[in-house]
CSV table of C-alpha atoms in Angstrom, one decimal:
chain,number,residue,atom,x,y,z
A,1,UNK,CA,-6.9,-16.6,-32.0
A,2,UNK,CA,-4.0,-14.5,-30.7
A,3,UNK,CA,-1.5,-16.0,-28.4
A,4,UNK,CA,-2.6,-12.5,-25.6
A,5,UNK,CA,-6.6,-14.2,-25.4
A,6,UNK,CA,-5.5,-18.0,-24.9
A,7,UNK,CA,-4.8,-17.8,-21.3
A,8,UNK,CA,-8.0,-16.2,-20.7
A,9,UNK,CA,-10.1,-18.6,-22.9
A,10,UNK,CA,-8.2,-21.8,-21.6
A,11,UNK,CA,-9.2,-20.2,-18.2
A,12,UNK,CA,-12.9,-19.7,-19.5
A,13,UNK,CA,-13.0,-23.4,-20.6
A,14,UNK,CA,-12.1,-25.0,-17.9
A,15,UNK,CA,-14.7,-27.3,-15.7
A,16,UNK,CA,-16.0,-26.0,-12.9
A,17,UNK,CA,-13.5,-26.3,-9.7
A,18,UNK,CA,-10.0,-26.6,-12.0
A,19,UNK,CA,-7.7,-24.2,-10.8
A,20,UNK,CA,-5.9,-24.1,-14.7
A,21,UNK,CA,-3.8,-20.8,-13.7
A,22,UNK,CA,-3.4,-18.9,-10.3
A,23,UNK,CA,-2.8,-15.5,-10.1
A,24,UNK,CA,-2.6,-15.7,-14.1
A,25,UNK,CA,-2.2,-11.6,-14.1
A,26,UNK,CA,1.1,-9.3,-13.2
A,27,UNK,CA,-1.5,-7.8,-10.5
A,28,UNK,CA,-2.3,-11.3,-8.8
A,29,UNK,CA,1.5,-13.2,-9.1
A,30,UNK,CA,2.4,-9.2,-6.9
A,31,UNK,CA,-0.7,-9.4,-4.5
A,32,UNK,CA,0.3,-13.3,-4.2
A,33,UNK,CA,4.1,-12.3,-3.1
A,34,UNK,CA,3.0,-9.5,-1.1
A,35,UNK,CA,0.9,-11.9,0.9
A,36,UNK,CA,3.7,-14.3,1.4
A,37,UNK,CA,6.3,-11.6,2.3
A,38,UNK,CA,3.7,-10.8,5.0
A,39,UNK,CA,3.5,-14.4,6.4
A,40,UNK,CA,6.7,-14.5,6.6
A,41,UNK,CA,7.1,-11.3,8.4
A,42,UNK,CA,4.5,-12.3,10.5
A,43,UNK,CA,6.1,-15.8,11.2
A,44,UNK,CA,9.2,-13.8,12.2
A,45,UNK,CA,7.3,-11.6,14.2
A,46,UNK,CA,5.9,-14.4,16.1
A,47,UNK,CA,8.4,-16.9,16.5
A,48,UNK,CA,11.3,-14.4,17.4
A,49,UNK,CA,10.3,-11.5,18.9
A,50,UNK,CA,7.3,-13.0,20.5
A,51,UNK,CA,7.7,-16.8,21.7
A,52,UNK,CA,11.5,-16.7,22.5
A,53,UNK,CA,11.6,-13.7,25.3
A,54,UNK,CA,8.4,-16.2,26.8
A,55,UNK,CA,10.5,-19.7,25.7
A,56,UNK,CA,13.7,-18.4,27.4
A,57,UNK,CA,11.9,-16.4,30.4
A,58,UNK,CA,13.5,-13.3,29.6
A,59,UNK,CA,12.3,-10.8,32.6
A,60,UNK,CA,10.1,-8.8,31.0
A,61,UNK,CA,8.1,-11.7,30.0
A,62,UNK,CA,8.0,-13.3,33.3
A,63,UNK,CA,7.3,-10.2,34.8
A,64,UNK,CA,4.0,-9.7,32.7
A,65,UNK,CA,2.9,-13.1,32.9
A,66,UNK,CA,3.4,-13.1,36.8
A,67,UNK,CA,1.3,-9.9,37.2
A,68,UNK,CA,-1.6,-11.8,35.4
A,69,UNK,CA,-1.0,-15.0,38.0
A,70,UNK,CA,-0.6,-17.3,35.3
A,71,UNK,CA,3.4,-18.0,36.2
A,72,UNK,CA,6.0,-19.8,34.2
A,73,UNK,CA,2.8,-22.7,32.5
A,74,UNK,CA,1.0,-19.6,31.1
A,75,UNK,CA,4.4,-18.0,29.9
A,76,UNK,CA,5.6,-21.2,28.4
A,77,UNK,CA,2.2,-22.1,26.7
A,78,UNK,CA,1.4,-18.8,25.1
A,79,UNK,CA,5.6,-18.9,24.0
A,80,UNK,CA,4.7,-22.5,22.3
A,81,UNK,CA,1.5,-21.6,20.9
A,82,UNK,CA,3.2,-18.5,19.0
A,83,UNK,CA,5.7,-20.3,17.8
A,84,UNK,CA,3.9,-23.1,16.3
A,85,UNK,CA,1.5,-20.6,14.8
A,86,UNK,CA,4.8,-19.1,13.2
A,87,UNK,CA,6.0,-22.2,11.7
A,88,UNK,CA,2.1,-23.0,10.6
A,89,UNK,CA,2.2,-19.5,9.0
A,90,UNK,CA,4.8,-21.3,6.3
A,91,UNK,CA,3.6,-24.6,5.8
A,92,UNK,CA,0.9,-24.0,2.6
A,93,UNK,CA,-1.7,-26.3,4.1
A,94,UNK,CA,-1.9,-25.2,7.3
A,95,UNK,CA,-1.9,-21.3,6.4
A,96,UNK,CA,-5.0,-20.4,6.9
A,97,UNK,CA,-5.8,-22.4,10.1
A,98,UNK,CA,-2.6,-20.7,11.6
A,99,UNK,CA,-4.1,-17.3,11.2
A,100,UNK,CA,-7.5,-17.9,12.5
A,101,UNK,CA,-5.9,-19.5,15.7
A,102,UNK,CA,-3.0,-16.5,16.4
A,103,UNK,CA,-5.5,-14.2,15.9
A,104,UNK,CA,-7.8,-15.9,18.2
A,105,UNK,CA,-4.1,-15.6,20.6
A,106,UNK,CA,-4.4,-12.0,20.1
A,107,UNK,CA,-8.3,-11.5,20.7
A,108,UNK,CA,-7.2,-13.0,23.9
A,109,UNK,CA,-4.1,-10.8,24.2
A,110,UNK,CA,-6.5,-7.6,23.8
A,111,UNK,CA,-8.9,-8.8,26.1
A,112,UNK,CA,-5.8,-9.5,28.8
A,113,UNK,CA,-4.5,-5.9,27.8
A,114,UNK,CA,-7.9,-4.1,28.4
A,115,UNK,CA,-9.0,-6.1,31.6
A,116,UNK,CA,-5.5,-6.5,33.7
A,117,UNK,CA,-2.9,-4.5,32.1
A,118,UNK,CA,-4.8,-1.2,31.9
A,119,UNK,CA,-4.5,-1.5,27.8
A,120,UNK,CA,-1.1,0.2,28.1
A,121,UNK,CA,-0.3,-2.4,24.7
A,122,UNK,CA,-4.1,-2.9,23.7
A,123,UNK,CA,-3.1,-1.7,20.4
A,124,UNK,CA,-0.5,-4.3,19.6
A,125,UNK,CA,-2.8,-7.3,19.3
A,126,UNK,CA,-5.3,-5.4,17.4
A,127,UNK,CA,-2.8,-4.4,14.6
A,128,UNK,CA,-1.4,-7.7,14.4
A,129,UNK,CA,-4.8,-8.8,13.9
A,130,UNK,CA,-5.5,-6.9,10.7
A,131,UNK,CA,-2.9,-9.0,8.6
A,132,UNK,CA,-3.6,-12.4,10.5
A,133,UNK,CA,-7.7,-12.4,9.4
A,134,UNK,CA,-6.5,-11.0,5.9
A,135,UNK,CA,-4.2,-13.8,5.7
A,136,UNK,CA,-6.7,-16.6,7.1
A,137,UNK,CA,-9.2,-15.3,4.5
A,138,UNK,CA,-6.9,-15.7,1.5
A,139,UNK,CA,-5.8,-19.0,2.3
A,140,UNK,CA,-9.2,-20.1,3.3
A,141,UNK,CA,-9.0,-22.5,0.3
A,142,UNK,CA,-6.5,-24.5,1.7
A,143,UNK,CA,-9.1,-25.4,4.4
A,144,UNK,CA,-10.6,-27.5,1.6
A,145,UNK,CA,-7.0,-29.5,1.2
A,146,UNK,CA,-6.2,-29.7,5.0
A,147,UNK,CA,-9.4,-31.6,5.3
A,148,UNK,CA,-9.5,-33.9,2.8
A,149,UNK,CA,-5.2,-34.9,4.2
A,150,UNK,CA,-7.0,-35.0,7.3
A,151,UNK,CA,-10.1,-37.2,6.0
A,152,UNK,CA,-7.3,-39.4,4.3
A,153,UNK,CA,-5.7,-40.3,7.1
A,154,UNK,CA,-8.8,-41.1,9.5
């Protein structure tokens, strides 16, 4: 047997659920980096340009938030939520769960932006939607791992 097919046989051989080599190709280590680079940029995103103008009450956040009614609470909330998403968007276990709930945030957001804010930014939440469900459904594996942590523990 060449040395080229023994990867893809030991892969073959494996029992049924053994990871024996992720992203074994040049085309899956790329799409893996790519996907991190994005969760990082989205983490960035998120914790900077979103949560700290709400964290710090910079005008134009307290502006918006006091033209929905929800005051300084709603700013400070949303500013928290987004930034623990952000950190959650690096921690490997909590990946997935951290896209599925900002882009539950920006459901909301698009709803807020159609219904009070005459959708002037409607389009913002939606595009920053697209990479947050791609992300949740590439990571959905490590659903399986937070669980089990979280069955070990109870």
């Amino acid at each position: 047997m060449s040395e080229t097919n023994a990867p893809a046989t030991a892969a073959l051989s494996a029992p049924a659920g053994v990871v024996v080599a992720e992203s074994a190709t040049a085309r899956g280590r790329r799409a893996r980096i790519a996907l991190r680079g994005l969760q990082v940029l989205l983490a960035l995103f998120f914790g900077i340009a979103s949560a700290v103008p709400k964290l710090i009450a910079h005008p134009s956040a307290a502006e918006s938030f006091e033209k929905l009614g929800w005051g300084n609470a709603g700013m400070y909330t949303i500013g928290v939520l987004e930034l623990a998403g952000a950190v959650a968007l690096l921690i490997p276990a909590l990946q997935s769960v951290a896209a599925m709930a900002l882009g539950a945030l920006m459901v909301g957001a698009f709803v807020v932006q159609i219904a009070v804010m005459d959708g002037q930014y409607a389009a913002t939440p939606i595009i920053l939607l697209v990479p947050l469900v791609l992300i949740a459904w590439a990571r959905r594996k490590h659903n399986a791992e937070l669980l089990r942590l979280l069955r070990l523990r109870a």
